XYZ file of C-alpha atoms in Angstrom:
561
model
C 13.545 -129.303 -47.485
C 14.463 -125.783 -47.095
C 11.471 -123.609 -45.375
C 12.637 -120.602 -46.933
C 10.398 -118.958 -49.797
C 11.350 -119.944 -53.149
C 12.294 -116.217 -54.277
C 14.684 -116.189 -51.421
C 16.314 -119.455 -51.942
C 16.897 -118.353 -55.634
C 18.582 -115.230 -54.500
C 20.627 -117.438 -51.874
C 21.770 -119.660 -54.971
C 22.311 -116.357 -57.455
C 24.616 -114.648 -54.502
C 26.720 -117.310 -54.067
C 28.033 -116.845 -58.086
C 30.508 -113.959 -59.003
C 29.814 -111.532 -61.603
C 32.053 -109.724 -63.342
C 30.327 -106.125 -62.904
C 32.458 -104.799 -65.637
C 34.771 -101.921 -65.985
C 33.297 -99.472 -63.126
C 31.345 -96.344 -64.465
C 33.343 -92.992 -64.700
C 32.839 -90.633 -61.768
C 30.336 -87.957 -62.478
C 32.146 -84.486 -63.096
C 30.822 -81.319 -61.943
C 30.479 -78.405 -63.793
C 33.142 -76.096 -63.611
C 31.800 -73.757 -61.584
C 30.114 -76.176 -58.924
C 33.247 -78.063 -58.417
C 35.184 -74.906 -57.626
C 32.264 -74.223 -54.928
C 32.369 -77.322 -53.756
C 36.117 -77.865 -53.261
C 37.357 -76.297 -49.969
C 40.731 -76.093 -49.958
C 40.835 -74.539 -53.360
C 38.443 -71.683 -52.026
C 40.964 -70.652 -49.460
C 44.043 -70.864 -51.662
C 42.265 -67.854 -54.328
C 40.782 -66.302 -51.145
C 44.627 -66.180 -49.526
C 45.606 -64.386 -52.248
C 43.413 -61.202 -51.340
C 45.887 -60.203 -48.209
C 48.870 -59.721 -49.265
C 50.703 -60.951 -45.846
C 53.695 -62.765 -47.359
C 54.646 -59.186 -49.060
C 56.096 -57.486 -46.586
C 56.802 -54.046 -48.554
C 52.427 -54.457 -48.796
C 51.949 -51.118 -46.273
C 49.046 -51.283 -44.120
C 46.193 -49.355 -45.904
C 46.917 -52.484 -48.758
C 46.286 -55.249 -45.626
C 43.307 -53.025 -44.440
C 41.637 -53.149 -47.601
C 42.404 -56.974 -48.182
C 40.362 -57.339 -44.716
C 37.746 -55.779 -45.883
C 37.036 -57.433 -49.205
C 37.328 -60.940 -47.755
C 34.807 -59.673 -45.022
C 32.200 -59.026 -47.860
C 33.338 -62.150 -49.279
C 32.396 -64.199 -46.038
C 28.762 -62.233 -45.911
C 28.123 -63.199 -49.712
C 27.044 -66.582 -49.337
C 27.792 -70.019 -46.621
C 29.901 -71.802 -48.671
C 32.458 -68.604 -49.332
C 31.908 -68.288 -45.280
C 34.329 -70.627 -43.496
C 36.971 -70.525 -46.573
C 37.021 -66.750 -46.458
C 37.164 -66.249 -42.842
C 40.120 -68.761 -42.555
C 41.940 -66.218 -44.645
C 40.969 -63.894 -42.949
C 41.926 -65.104 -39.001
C 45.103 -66.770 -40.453
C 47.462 -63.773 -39.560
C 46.933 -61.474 -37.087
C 48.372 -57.982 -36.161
C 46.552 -57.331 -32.519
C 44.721 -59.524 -29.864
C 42.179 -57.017 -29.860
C 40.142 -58.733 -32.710
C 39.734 -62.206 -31.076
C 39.151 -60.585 -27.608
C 36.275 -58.366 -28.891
C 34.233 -61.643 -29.753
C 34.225 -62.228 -25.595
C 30.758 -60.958 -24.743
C 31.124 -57.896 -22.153
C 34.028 -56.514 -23.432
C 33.866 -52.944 -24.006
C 36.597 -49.882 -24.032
C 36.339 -48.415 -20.341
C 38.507 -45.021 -20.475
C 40.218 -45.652 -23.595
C 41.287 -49.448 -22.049
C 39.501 -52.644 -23.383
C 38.063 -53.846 -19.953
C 35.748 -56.420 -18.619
C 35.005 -57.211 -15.149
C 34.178 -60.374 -15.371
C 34.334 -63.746 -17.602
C 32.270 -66.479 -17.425
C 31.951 -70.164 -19.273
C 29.124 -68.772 -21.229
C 30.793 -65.657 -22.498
C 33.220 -67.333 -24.045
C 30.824 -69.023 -27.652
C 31.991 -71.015 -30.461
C 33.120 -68.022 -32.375
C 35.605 -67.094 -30.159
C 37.147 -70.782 -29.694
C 36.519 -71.157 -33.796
C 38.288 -67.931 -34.630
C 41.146 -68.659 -31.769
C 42.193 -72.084 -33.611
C 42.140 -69.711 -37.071
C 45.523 -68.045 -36.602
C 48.648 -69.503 -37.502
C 50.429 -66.162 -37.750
C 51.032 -63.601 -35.187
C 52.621 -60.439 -36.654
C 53.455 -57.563 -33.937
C 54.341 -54.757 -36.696
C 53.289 -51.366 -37.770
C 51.959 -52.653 -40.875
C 50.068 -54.869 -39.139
C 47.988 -52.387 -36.720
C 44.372 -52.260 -37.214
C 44.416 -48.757 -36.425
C 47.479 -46.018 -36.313
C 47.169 -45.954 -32.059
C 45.186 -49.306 -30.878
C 43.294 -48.666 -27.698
C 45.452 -50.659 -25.090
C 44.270 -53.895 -23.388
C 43.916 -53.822 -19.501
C 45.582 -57.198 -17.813
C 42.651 -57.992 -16.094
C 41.482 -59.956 -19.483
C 43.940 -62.093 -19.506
C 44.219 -63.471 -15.733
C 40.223 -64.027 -16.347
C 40.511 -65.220 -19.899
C 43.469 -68.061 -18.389
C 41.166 -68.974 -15.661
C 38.512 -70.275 -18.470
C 41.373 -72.067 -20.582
C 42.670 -73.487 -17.739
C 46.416 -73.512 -19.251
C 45.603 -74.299 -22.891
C 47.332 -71.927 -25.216
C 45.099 -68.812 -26.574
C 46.007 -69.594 -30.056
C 45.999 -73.491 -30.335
C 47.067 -73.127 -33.736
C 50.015 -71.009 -33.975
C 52.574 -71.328 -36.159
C 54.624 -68.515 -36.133
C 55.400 -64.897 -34.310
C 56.624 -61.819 -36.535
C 58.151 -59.273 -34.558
C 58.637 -55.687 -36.227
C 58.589 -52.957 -33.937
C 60.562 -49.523 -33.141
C 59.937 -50.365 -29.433
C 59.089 -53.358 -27.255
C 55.575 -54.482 -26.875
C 53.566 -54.248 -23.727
C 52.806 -57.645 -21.517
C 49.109 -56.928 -23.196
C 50.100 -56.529 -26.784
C 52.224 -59.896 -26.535
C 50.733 -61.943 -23.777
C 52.959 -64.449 -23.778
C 52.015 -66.629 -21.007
C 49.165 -66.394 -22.833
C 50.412 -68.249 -25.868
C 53.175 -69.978 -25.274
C 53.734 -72.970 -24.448
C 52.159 -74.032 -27.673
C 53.151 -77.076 -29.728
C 52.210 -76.216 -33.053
C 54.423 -72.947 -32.626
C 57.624 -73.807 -35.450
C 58.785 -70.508 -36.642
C 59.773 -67.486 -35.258
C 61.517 -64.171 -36.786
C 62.410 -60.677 -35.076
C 63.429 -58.392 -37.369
C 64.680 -54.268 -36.957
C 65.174 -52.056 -33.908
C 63.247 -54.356 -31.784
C 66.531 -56.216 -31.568
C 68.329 -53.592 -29.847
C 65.815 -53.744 -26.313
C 66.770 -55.307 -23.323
C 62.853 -56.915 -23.850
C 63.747 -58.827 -26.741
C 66.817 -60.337 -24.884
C 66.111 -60.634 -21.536
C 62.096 -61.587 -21.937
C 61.118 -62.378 -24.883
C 64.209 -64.389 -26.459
C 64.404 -66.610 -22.753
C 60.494 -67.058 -22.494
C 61.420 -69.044 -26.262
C 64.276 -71.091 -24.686
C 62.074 -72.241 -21.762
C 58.751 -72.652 -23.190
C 59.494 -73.146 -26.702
C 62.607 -74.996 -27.249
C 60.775 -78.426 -28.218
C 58.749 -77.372 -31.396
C 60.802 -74.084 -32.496
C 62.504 -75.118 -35.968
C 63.139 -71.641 -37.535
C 64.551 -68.554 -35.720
C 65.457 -65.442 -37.544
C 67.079 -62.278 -36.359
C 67.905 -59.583 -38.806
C 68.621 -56.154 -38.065
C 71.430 -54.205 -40.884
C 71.234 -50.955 -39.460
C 72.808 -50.572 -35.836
C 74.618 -52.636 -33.704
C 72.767 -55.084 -31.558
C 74.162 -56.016 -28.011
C 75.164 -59.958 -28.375
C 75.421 -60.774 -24.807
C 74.070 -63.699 -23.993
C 71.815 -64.492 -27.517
C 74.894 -66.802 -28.621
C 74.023 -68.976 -24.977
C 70.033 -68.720 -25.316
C 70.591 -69.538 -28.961
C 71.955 -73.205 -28.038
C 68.755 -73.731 -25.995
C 66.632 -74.143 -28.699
C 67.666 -77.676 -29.017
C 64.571 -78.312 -32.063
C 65.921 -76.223 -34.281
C 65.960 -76.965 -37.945
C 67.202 -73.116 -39.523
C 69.204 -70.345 -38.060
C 69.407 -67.358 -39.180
C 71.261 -64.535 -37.935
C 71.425 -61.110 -39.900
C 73.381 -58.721 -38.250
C 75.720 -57.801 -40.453
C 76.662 -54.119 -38.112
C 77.040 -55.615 -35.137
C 80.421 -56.798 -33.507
C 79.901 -60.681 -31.808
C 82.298 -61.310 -29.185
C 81.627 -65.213 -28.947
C 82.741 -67.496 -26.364
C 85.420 -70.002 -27.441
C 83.924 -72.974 -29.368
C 80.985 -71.015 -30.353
C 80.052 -72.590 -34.114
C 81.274 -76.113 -32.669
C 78.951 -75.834 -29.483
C 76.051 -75.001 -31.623
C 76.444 -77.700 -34.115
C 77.140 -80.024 -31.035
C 73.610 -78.864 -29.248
C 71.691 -78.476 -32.034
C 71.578 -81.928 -33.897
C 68.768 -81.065 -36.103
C 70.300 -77.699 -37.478
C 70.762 -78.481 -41.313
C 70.600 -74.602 -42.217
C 72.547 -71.662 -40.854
C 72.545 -68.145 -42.099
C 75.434 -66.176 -40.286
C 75.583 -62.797 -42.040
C 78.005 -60.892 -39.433
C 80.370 -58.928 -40.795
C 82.734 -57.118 -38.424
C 84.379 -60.440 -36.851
C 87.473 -59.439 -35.522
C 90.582 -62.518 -35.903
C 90.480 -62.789 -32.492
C 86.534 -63.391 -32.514
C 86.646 -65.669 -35.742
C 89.231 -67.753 -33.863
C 87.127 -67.920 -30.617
C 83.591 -68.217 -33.015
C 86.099 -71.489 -34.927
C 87.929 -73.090 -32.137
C 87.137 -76.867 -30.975
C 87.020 -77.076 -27.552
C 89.741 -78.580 -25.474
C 87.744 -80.965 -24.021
C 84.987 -82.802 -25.534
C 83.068 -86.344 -25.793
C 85.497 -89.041 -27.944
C 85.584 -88.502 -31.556
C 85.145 -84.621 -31.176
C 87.752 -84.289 -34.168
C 85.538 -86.639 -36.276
C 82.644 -84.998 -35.323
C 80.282 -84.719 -38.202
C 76.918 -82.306 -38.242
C 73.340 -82.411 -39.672
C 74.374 -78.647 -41.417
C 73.670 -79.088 -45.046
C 72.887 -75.390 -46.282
C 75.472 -72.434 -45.197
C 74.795 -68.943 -45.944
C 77.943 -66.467 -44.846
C 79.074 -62.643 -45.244
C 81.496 -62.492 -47.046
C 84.329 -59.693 -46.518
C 85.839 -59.289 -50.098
C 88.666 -56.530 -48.474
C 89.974 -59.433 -46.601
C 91.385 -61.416 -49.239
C 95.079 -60.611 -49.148
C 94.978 -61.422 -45.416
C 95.291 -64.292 -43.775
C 92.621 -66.199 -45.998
C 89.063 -64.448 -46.818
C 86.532 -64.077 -43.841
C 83.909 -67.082 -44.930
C 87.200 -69.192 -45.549
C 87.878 -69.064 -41.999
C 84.695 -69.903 -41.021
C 84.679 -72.912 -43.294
C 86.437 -75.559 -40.353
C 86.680 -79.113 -41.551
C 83.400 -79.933 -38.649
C 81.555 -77.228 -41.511
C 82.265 -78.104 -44.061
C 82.036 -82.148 -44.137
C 77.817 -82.025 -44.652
C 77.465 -79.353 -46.508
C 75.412 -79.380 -49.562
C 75.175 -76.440 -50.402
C 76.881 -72.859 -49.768
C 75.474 -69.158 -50.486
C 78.431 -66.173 -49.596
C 77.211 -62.892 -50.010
C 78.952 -59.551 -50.284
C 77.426 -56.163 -48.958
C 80.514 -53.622 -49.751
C 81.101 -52.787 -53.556
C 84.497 -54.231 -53.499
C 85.787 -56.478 -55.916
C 86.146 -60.167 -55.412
C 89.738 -60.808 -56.485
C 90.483 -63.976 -55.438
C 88.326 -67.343 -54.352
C 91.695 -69.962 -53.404
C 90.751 -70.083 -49.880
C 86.798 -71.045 -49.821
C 88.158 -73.615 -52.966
C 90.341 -74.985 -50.081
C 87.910 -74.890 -47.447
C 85.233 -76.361 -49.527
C 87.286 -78.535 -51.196
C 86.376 -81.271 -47.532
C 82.986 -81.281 -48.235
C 82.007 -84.993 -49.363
C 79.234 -83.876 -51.661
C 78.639 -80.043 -52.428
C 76.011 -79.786 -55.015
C 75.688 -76.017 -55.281
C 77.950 -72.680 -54.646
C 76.552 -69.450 -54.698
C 78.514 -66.157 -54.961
C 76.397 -63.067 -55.009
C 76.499 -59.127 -54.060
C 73.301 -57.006 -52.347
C 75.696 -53.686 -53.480
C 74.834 -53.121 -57.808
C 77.887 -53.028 -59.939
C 80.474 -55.552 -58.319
C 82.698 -57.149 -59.940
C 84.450 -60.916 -60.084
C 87.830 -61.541 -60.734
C 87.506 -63.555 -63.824
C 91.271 -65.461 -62.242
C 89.158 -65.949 -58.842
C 86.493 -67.977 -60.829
C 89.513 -70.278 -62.541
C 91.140 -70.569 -59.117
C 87.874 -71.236 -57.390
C 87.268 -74.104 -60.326
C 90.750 -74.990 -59.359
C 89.982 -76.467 -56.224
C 86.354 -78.042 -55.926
C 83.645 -78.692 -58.656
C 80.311 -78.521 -57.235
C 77.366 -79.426 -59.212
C 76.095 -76.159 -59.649
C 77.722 -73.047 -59.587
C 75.988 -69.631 -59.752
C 77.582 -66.221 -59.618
C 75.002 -63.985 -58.909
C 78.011 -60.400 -59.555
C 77.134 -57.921 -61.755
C 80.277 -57.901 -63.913
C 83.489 -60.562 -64.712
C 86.702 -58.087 -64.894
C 90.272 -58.674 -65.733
C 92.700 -56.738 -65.867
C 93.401 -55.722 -69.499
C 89.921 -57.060 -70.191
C 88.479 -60.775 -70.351
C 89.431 -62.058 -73.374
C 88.484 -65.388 -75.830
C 91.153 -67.467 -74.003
C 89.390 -67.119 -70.869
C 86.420 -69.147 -72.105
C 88.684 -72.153 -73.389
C 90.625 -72.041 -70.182
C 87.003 -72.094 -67.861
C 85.953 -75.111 -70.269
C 88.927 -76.629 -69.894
C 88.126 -76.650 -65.959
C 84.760 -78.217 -66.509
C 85.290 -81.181 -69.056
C 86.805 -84.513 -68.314
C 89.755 -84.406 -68.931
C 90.736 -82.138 -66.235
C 89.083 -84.113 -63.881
C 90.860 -87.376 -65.187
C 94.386 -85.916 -64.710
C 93.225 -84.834 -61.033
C 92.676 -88.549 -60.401
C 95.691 -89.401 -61.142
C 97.522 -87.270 -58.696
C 94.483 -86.538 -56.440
C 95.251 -85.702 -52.416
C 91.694 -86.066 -52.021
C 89.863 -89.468 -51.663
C 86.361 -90.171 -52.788
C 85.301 -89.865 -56.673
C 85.612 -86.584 -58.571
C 82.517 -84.340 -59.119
C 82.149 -82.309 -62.312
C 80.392 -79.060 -62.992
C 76.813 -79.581 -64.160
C 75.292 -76.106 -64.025
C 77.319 -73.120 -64.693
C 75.599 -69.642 -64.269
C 78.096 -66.601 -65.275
C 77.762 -63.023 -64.720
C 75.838 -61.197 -67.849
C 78.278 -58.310 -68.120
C 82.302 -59.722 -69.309
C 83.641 -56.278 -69.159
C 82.536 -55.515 -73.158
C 83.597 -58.749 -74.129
C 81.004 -61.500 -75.726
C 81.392 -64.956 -77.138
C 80.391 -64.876 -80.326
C 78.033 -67.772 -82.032
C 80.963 -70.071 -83.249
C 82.314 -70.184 -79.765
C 79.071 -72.397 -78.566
C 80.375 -75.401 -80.304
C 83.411 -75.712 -77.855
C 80.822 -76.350 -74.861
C 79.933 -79.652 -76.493
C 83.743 -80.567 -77.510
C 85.162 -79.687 -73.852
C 82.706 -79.545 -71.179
C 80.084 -82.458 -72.925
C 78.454 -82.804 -69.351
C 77.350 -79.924 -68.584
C 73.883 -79.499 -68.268
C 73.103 -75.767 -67.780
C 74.866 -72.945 -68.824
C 74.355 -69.042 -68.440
C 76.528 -66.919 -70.167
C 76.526 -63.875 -72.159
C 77.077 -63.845 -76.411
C 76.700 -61.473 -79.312
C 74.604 -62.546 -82.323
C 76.511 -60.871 -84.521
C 76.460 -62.519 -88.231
C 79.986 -61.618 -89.045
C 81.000 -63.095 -92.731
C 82.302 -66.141 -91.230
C 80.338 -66.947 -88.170
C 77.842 -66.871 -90.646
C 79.576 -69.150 -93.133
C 80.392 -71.541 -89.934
C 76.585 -71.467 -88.965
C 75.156 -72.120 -92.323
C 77.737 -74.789 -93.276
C 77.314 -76.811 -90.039
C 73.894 -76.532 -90.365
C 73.703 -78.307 -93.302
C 76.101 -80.677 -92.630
C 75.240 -84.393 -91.443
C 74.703 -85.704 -87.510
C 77.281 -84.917 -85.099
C 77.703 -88.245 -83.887
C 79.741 -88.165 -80.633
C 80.342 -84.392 -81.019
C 76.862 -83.737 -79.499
C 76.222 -81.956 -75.952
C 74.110 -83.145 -73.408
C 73.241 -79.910 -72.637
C 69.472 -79.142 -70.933
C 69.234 -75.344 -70.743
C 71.166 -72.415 -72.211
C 70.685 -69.407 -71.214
C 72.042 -66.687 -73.179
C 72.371 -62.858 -72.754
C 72.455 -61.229 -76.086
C 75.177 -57.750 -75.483
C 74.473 -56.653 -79.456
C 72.871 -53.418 -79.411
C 69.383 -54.189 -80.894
C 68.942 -50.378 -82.103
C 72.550 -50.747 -83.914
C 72.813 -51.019 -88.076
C 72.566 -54.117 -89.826
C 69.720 -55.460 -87.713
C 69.247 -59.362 -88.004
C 66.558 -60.880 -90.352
C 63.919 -63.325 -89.574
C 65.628 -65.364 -91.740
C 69.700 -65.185 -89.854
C 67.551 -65.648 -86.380
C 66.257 -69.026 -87.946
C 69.659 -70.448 -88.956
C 70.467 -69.276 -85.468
C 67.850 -71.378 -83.974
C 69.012 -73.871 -86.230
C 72.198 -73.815 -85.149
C 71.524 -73.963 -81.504
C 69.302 -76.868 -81.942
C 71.559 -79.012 -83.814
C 74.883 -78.329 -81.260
C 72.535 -79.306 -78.155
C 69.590 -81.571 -79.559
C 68.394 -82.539 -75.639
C 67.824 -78.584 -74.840
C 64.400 -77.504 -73.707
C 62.701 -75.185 -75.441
């Protein structure tokens, strides 16, 4: 006989049966307002967008006043507090801040100074605020005031002695530098920061570049302390020449590196032989590189190209983790001995590449495209080519975009130009000939007499310069996308809505005339750039726009809207 109390054994028995508890209750939802309050991470994402710091034309007095209203923000209440302050301590222009929260510090003589620092001096504010920034920017914009008081050394030997080797900023991410001049040891203590593992990005941009500092200190201090968890380097500069020397040598050092980008598009590299091979070689993570260097001599695009003459087995065969290429294209070069990304584009390129952006800075025209078709006609899966101009007003070849289409059909092709030209003006055959290039059928007949192995890719996405030389494809022309080129599935081109007597006839009788059947497009988007003067006479009614819409929606019945 149990000895147990009878209410007990009866709960014994009950627990030992399952009850279905039913479906379980819905959580309880907050109002609104409380479950903005309560939600942290959404806090600091509308408080991040008080400081402009991922604008960089935002000038100083906007940062400075940013500051200051997420200050007040921080003081309103303790649960805008921690989010606000994070926004707040996430980039940082000067040292000065964080070392002014060590108790004793004081300006001495125009010098921040402080003769002594002890365990106790150093709070949780100061260790809180420390692990706060992720982004170190050394720029103008950046300064808290127009001349910061300077920062006497002594801070830092004491300030190390308390960390005992730990970084100063255990959270860094990344270092902006963006100065006229270099920075004193004080300004960027970088003993003081470095080595530091959460440290993945770092870009140097302007006359900074052209100082012995940035070389000789501050660009080997990266290769020896930071060449395990660097993944992005940047170095632009586009207005003076920048010594090379050895950056090409402390560039293969950085052995973690993910992107590379290089924007010197003034200054003259004189690389060693085996240059873009070595670096692919050393850096086995590199899937991105940005070279944007314009004034490559032959001799230096032969040493920047050439596979070395000795090398592990296989060097031939040799295939890299580069998937996105970004080059500087020299349009005047294209009667020479092949353009000057073509040369660039070496069969140990080219085989991963993915993608492939080539930009123009001169106002010249781009005439012809052959030689990157040939070059990138080795790549085992392109997926997107990008042709594009910083100078307003350039033209394409509309010949260079047939021969380009000629040679390789990646899935997406985007010319970012101003204008398509030809010679005597782009006319309606054009457009029959480029769809022509992007159905099947062209594709099929390449098979059959194909050099290449592997399967044969077709044009998906098709982006075309707005401005055809004062030439437009009118509305009836749309319905030869879906008879020649029935895979595409973007198109950008430009039109004119013009209701002539018979485009309108040809609108309103396909319109009403039964399914298309087969005829149909698989088209997704269509973007269209309208060249009819909207001020001119004879204005289109609501009524002409429908069967427009109409139209449209019947020749490509997957598009979305």
């Amino acid at each position: 006989m149990s000895s147990l109390p009878q209410d007990n054994a009866v709960a014994m028995v009950q627990s030992d049966c399952i009850i279905d508890p039913g479906p379980p209750a819905p959580p309880l939802r907050l109002p609104p307002v409380k479950e903005v309050l309560s939600n942290y991470t959404l806090l600091t994402r509308i408080f991040s967008n008080i400081i402009p710091f991922d604008d960089r034309d935002a000038n100083r007095a906007a940062i400075a006043a940013g500051r200051k209203r997420l200050l007040a923000i921080a003081r309103v209440c303790s649960t805008f507090r921690d989010p606000a302050l994070d926004c707040l301590w996430k980039c940082l222009g000067s040292l000065v801040p964080l070392l002014l929260l060590i108790d004793g510090v004081s300006l001495v003589d125009g010098v921040y100074n402080i003769a002594d620092i002890q365990a106790d001096q150093l709070g949780p504010s100061f260790f809180k605020c420390a692990e706060r920034v992720q982004t170190l920017e050394i720029s103008e914009r950046m300064a808290i005031v127009h001349k910061d008081a300077p920062i006497d050394p002594n801070i830092y030997l004491l300030l190390s002695q308390q960390l005992g080797g730990a970084p100063l900023l255990p959270s860094l991410e990344s270092i902006v530098l963006s100065l006229p001049t270099s920075p004193s040891s004080t300004t960027l203590p970088l003993p003081m920061i470095l080595p530091c593992s959460s440290l993945h990005a770092v870009e140097v941009q302007g006359p900074i570049l052209e100082t012995e500092w940035c070389h000789n200190v501050f660009l080997q201090t990266l290769a020896s302390r930071a060449s395990n968890s660097l993944k992005r380097l940047v170095l632009k500069h586009d207005k003076t020449q920048v010594p090379f020397g050895g950056l090409w040598d402390t560039v293969l050092k950085l052995t973690a590196l993910e992107a590379l980008s290089i924007c010197l598009p003034e200054s003259r590299l004189n690389p060693p032989s085996g240059s873009l091979w070595l670096l692919l070689n050393r850096l086995t993570h590199l899937s991105s590189l940005n070279l944007e260097i314009s004034d490559l001599t032959d001799s230096a695009l032969g040493r920047l190209t050439r596979s070395p003459s000795s090398g592990p087995p296989g060097t031939s065969k040799y295939v890299s983790s580069l998937q996105h290429l970004s080059l500087l294209e020299d349009v005047r070069a294209s009667y020479l001995s092949g353009s000057h990304a073509s040369q660039l584009l070496v069969p140990v390129v080219v085989r991963s590449l993915t993608s492939v952006t080539l930009t123009s800075n001169r106002s010249d025209p781009w005439e012809k495209l052959e030689y990157v078709g040939d070059a990138l006609g080795k790549c085992t899966d392109l997926r997107r080519v990008v042709l594009q101009s910083t100078k307003p007003g350039t033209k394409v070849y509309s010949s260079a975009i047939l021969q380009f289409l000629d040679r390789v059909h990646p899935d997406e092709f985007v010319v970012n130009i101003d204008e398509l030209y030809s010679y005597g003006g782009v006319t309606p055959d054009f457009f029959g000939r480029l769809l022509d290039k992007l159905g099947v059928g062209v594709v099929q007949s390449k098979k059959q007499g194909a050099d290449r192995q592997g399967p044969q890719r077709l044009v998906h996405s098709l982006i075309l310069p707005p401005n055809w030389g004062g030439y437009s494809i009118d509305l009836k022309s749309l319905a030869r996308i879906a008879q020649k080129a029935p895979t595409l599935r973007r198109i950008g081109i430009p039109i004119t809505s013009d209701l002539h007597p018979t485009t309108y006839q040809h609108i309103t009788e396909f319109v009403s005339s039964g399914p298309l059947g087969p005829e149909s497009s698989n088209l997704l988007h269509l973007e269209l750039c309208d060249a009819r003067d909207p001020e001119c006479p004879g204005r289109i009614s609501p009524y002409q726009y429908q069967i427009i819409a109409q139209y449209i929606d019947k020749l490509f019945p997957s598009i979305y809207i």
